[in-house]
mmCIF file with all atom_site columns, C-alpha atoms in Angstrom:
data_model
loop_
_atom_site.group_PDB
_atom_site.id
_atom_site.type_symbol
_atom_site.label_atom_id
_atom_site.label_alt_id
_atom_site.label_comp_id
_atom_site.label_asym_id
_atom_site.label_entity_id
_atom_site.label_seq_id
_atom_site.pdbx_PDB_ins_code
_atom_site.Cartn_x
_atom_site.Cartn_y
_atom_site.Cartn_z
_atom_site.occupancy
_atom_site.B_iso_or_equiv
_atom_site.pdbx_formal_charge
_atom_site.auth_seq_id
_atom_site.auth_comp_id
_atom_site.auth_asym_id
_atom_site.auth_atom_id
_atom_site.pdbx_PDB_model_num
ATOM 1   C CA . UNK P 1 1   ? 2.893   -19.224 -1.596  1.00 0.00 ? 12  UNK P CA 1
ATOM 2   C CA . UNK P 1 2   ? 2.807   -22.176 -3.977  1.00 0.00 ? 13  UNK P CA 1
ATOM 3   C CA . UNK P 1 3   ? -0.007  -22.717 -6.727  1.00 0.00 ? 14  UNK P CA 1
ATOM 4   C CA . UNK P 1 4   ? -1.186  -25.718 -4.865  1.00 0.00 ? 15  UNK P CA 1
ATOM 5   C CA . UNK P 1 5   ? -1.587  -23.475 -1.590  1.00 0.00 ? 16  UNK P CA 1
ATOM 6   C CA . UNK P 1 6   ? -3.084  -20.763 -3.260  1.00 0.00 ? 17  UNK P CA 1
ATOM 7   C CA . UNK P 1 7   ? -5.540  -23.444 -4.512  1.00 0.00 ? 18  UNK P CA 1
ATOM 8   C CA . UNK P 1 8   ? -6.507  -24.592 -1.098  1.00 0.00 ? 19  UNK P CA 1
ATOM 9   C CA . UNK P 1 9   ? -7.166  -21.126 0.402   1.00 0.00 ? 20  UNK P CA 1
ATOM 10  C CA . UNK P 1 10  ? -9.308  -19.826 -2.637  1.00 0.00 ? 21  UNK P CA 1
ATOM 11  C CA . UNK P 1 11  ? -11.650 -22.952 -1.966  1.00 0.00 ? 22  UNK P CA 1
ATOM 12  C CA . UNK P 1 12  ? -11.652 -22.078 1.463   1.00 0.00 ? 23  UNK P CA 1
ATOM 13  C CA . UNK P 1 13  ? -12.226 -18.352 1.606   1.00 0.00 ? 24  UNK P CA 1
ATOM 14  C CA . UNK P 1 14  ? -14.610 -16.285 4.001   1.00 0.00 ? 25  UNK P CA 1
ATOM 15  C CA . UNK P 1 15  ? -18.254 -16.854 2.663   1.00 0.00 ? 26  UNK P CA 1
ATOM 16  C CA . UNK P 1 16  ? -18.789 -12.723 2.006   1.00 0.00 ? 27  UNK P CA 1
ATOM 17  C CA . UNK P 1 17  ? -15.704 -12.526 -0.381  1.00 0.00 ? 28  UNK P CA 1
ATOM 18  C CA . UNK P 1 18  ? -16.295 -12.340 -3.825  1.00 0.00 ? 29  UNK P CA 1
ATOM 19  C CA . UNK P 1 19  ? -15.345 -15.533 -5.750  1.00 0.00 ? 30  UNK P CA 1
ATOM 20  C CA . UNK P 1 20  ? -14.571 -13.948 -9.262  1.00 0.00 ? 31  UNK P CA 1
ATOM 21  C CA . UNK P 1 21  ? -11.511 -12.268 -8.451  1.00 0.00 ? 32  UNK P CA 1
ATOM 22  C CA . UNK P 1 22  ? -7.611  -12.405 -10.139 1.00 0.00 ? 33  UNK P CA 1
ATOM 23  C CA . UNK P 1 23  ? -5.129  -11.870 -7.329  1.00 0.00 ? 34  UNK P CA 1
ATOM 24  C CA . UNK P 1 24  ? -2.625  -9.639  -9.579  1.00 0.00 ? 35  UNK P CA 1
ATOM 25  C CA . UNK P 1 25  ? -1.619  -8.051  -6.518  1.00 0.00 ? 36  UNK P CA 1
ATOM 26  C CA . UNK P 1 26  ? -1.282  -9.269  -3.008  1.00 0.00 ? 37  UNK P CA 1
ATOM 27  C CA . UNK P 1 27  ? -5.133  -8.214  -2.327  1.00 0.00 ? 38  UNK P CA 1
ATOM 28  C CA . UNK P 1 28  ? -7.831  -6.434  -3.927  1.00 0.00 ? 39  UNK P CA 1
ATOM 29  C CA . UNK P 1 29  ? -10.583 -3.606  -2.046  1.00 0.00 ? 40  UNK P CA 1
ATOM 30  C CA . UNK P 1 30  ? -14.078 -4.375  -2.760  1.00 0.00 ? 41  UNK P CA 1
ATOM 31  C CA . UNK P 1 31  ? -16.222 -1.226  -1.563  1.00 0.00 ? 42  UNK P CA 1
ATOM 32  C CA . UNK P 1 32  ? -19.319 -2.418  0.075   1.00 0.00 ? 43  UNK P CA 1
ATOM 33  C CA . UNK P 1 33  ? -22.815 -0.766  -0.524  1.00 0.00 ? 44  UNK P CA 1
ATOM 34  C CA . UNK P 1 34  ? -25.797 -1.050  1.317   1.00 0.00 ? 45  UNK P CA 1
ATOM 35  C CA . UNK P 1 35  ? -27.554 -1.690  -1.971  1.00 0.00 ? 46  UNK P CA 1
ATOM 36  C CA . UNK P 1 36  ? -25.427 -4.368  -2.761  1.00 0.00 ? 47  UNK P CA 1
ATOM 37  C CA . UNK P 1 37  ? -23.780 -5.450  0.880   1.00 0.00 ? 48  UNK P CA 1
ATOM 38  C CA . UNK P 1 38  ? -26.693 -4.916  3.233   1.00 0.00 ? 49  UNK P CA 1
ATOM 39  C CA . UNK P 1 39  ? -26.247 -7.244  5.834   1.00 0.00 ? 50  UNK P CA 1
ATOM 40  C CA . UNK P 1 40  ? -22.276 -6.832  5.586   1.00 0.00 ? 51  UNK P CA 1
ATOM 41  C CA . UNK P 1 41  ? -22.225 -3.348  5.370   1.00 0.00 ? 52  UNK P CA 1
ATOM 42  C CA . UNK P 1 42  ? -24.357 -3.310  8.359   1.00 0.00 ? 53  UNK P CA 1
ATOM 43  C CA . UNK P 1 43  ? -22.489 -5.290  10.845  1.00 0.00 ? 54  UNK P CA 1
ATOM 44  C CA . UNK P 1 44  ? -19.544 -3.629  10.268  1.00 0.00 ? 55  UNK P CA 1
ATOM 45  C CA . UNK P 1 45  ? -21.269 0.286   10.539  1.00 0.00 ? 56  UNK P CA 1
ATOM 46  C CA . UNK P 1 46  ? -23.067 -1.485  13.338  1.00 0.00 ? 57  UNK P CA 1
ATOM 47  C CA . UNK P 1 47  ? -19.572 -1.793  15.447  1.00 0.00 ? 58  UNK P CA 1
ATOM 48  C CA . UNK P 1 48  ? -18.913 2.021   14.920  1.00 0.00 ? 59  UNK P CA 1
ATOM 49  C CA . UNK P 1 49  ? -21.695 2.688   17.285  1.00 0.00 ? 60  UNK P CA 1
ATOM 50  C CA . UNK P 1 50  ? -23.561 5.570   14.547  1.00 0.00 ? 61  UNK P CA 1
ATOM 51  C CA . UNK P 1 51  ? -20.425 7.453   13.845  1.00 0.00 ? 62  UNK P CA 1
ATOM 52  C CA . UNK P 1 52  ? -20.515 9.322   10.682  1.00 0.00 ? 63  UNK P CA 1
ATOM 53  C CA . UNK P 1 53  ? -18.836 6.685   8.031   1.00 0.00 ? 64  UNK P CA 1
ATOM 54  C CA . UNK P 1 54  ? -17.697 7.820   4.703   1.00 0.00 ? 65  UNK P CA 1
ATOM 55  C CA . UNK P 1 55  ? -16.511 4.788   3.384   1.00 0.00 ? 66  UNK P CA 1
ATOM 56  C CA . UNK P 1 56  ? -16.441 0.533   3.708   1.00 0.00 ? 67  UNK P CA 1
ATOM 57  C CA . UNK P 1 57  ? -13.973 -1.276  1.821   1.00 0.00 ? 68  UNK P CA 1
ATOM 58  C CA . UNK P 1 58  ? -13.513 -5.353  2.341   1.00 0.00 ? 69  UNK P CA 1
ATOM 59  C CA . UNK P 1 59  ? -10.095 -6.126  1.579   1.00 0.00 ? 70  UNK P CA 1
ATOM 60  C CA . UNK P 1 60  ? -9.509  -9.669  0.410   1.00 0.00 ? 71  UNK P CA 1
ATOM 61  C CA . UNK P 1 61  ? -5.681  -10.986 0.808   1.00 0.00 ? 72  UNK P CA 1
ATOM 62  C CA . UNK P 1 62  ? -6.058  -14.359 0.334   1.00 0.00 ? 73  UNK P CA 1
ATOM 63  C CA . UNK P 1 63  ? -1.952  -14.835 1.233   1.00 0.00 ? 74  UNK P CA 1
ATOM 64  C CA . UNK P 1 64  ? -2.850  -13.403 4.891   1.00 0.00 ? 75  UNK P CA 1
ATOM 65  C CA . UNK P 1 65  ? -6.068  -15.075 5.024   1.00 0.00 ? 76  UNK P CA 1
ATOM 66  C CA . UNK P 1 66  ? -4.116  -18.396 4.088   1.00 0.00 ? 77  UNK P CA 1
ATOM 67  C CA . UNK P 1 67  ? -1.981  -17.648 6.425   1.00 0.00 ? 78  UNK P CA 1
ATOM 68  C CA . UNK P 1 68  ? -4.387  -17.242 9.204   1.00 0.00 ? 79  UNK P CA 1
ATOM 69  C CA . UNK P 1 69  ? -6.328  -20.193 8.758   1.00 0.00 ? 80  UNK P CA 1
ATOM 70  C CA . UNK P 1 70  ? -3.047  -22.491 8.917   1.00 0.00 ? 81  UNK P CA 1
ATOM 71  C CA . UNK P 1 71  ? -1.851  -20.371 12.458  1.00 0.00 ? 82  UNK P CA 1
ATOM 72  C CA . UNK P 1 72  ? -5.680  -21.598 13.742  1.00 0.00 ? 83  UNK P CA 1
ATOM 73  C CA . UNK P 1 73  ? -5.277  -24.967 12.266  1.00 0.00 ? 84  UNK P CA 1
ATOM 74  C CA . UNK P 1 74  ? -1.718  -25.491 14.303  1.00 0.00 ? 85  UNK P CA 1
ATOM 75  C CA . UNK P 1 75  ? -3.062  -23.753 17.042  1.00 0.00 ? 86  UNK P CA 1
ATOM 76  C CA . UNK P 1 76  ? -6.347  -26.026 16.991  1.00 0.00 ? 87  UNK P CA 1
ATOM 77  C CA . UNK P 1 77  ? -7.884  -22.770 17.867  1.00 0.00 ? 88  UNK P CA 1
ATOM 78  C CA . UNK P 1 78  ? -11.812 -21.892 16.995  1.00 0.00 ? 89  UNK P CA 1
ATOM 79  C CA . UNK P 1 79  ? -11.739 -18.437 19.133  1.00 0.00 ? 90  UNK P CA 1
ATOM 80  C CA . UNK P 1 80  ? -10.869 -15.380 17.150  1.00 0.00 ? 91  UNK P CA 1
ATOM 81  C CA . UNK P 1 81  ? -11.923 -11.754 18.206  1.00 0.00 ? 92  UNK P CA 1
ATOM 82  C CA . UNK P 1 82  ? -12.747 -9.100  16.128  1.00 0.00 ? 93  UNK P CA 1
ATOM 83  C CA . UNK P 1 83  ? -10.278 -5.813  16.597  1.00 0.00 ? 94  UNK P CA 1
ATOM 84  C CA . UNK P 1 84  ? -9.660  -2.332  15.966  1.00 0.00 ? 95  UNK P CA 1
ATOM 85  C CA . UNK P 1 85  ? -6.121  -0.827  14.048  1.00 0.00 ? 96  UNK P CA 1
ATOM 86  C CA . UNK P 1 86  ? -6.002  2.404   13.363  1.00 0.00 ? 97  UNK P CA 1
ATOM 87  C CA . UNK P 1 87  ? -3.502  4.093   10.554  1.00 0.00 ? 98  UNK P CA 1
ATOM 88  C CA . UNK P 1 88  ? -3.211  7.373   9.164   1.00 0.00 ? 99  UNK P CA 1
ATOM 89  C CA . UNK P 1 89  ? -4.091  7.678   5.897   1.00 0.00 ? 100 UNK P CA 1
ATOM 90  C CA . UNK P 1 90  ? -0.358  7.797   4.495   1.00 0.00 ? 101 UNK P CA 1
ATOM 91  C CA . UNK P 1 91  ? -0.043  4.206   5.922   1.00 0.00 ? 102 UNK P CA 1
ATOM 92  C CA . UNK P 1 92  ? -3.235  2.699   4.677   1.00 0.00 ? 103 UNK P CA 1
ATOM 93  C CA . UNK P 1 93  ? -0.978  0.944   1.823   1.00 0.00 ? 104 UNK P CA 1
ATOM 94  C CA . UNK P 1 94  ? 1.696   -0.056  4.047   1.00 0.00 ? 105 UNK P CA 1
ATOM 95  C CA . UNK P 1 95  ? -0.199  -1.176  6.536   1.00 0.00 ? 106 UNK P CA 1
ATOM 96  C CA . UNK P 1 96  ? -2.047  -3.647  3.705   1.00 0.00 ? 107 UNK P CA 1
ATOM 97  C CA . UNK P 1 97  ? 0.668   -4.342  2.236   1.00 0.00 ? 108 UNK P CA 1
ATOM 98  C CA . UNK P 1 98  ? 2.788   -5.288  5.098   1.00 0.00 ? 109 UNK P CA 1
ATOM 99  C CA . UNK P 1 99  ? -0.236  -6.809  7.680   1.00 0.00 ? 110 UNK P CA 1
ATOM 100 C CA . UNK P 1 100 ? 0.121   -3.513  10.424  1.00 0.00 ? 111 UNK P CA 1
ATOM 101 C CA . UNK P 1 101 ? 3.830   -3.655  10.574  1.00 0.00 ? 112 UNK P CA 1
ATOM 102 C CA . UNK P 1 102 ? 3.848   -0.541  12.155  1.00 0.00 ? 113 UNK P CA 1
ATOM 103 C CA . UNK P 1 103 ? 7.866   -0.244  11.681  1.00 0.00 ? 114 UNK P CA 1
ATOM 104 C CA . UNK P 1 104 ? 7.046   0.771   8.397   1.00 0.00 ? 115 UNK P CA 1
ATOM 105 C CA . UNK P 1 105 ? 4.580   3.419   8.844   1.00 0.00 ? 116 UNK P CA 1
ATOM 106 C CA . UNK P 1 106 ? 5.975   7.200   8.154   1.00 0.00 ? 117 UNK P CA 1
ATOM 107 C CA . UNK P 1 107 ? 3.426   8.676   10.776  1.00 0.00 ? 118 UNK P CA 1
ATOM 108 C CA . UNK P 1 108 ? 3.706   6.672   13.751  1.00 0.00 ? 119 UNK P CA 1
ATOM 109 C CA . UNK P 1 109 ? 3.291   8.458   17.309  1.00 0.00 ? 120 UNK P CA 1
ATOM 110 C CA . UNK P 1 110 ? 4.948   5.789   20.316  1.00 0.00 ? 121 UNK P CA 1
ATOM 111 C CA . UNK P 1 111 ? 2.089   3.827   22.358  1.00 0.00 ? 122 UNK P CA 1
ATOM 112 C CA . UNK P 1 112 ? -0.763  4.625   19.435  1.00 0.00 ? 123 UNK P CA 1
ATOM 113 C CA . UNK P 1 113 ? 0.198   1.715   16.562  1.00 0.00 ? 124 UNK P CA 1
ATOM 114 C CA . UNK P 1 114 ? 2.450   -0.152  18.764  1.00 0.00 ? 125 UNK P CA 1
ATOM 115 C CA . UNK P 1 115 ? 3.318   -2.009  21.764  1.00 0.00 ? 126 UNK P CA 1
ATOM 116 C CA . UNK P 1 116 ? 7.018   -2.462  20.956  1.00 0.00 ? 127 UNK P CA 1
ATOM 117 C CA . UNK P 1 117 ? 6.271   -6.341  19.619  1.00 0.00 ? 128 UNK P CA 1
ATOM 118 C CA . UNK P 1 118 ? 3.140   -6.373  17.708  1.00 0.00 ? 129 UNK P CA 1
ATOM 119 C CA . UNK P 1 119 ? 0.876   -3.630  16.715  1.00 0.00 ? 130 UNK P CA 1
ATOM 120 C CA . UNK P 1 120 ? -1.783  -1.928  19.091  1.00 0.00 ? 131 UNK P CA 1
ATOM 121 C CA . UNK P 1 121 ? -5.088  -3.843  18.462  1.00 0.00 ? 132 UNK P CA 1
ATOM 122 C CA . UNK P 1 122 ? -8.193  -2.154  20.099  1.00 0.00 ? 133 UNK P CA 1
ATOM 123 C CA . UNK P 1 123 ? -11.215 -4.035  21.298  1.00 0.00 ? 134 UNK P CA 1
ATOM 124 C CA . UNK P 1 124 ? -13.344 -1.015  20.556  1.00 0.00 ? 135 UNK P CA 1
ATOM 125 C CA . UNK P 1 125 ? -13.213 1.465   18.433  1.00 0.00 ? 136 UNK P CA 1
ATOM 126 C CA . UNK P 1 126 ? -14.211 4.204   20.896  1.00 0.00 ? 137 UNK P CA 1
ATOM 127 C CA . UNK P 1 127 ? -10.731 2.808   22.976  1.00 0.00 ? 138 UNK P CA 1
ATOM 128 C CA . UNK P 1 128 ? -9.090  3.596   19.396  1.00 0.00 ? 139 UNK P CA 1
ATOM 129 C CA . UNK P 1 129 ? -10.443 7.296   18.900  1.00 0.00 ? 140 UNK P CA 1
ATOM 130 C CA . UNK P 1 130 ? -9.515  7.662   22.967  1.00 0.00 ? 141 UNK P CA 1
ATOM 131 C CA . UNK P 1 131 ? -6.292  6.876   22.474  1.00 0.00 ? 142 UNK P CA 1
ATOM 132 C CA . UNK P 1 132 ? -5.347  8.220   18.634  1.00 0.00 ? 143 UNK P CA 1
ATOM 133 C CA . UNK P 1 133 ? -3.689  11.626  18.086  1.00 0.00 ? 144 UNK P CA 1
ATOM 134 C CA . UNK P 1 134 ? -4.674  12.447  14.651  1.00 0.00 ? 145 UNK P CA 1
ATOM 135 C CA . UNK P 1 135 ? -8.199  13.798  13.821  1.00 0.00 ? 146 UNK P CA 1
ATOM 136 C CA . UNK P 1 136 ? -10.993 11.370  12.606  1.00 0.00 ? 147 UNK P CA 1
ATOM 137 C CA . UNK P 1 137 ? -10.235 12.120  9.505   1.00 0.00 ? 148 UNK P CA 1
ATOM 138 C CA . UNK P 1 138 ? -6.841  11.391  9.193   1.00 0.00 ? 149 UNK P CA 1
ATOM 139 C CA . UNK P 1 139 ? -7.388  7.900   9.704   1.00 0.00 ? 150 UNK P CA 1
ATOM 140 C CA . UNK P 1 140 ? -8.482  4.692   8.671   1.00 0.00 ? 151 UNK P CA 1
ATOM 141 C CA . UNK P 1 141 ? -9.708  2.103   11.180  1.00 0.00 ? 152 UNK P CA 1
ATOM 142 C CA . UNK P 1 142 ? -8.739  -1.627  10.250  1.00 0.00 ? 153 UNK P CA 1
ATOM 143 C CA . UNK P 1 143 ? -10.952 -3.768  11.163  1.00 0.00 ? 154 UNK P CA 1
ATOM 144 C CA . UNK P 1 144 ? -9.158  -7.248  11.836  1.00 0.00 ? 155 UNK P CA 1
ATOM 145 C CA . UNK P 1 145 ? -10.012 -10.871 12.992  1.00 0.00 ? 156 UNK P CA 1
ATOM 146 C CA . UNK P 1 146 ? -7.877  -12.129 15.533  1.00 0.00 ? 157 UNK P CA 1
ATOM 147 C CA . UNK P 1 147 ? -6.639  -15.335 17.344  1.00 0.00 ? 158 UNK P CA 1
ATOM 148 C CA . UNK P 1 148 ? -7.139  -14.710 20.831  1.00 0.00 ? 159 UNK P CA 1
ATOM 149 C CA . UNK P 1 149 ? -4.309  -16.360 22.487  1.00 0.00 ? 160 UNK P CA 1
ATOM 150 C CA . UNK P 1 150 ? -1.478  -14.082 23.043  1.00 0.00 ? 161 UNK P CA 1
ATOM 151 C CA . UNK P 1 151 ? 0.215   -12.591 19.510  1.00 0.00 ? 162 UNK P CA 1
ATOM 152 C CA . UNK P 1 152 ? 3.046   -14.457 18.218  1.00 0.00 ? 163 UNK P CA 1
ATOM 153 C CA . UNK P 1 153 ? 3.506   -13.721 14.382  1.00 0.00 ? 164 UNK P CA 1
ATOM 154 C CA . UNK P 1 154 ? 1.429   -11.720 11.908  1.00 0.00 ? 165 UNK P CA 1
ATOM 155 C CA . UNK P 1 155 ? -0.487  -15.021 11.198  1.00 0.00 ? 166 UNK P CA 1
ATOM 156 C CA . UNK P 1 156 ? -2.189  -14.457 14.194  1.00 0.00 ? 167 UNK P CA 1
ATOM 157 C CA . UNK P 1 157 ? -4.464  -11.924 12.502  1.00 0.00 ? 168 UNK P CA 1
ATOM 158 C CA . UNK P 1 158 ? -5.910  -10.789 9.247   1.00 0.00 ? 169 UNK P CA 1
ATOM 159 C CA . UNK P 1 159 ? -7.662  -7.462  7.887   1.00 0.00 ? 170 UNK P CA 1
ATOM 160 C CA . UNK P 1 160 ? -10.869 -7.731  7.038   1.00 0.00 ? 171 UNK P CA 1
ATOM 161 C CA . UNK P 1 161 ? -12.139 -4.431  6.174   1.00 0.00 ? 172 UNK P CA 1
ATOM 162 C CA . UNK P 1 162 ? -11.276 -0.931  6.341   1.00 0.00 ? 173 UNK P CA 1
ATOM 163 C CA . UNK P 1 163 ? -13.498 2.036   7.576   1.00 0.00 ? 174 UNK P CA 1
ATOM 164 C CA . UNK P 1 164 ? -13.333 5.689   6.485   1.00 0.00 ? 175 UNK P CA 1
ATOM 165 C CA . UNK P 1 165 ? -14.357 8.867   7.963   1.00 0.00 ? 176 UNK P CA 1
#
């Protein structure tokens, strides 16, 4: 992405992502608090219907955010979904690095992380835990945004936080 893009997306990032930031690497975690990230921290524990969370990091990738935003803007699409990824904890970097490729994942199990095209999105994360074959704490749940007509690309969706157990 060139300086000039990188320019537009930074003055156009989600509202809850913290401004001050050098993008050294492709994204950086920012751990969220109730102290410090009430209302945020709640929404997103408030999705995991009470279970026991350990952990809530936001990860800002500006480069997948920019590229989200552009897929909605060709699209001249408003609805996006919010939905549920979930990696084992040896993937967590891959699977941020990479935006859920799931063909790079070391621990993949067939019909859990993919559908042969695109990775398997939830719409809950109780249909997640139904479906995962790992113990809850062997995994991470991604929390994405997601454009709701059918999946294309990886532009289609971003990760917007990740939840451990």
């Amino acid at each position: 992405m060139d300086q000039s893009m990188l320019s537009f997306v930074l003055t156009h990032l989600p509202d809850n992502w913290d401004t001050n930031v050098s993008y050294t690497t492709s994204y950086v975690l920012r751990i969220l608090s109730r102290s410090q990230n009430l209302g945020e921290y709640q929404f997103v524990e408030s999705i995991f219907y009470g279970t026991n969370i350990s952990q809530i990091l936001r990860v800002q990738n500006p480069f997948q955010y920019g590229r989200f935003i552009l897929r909605r803007e060709m699209l001249n699409s408003s609805n996006e979904n919010t939905v549920f990824h979930g990696v084992h904890r040896d993937d967590l970097n891959t699977a941020l690095k990479f935006n859920c490729d799931y063909r790079r994942y070391t621990r993949k199990h067939e019909g859990i992380y993919e559908n042969s095209q695109h990775p398997m999105f939830y719409n809950s994360f109780s249909d997640l835990i139904n479906r995962t074959v790992h113990p809850i704490s062997d995994i991470n749940v991604l929390v994405l945004k997601i454009i709701t007509k059918a999946l294309k690309t990886q532009c289609d969706y971003y990760i917007q936080y990740i939840v451990k157990f």
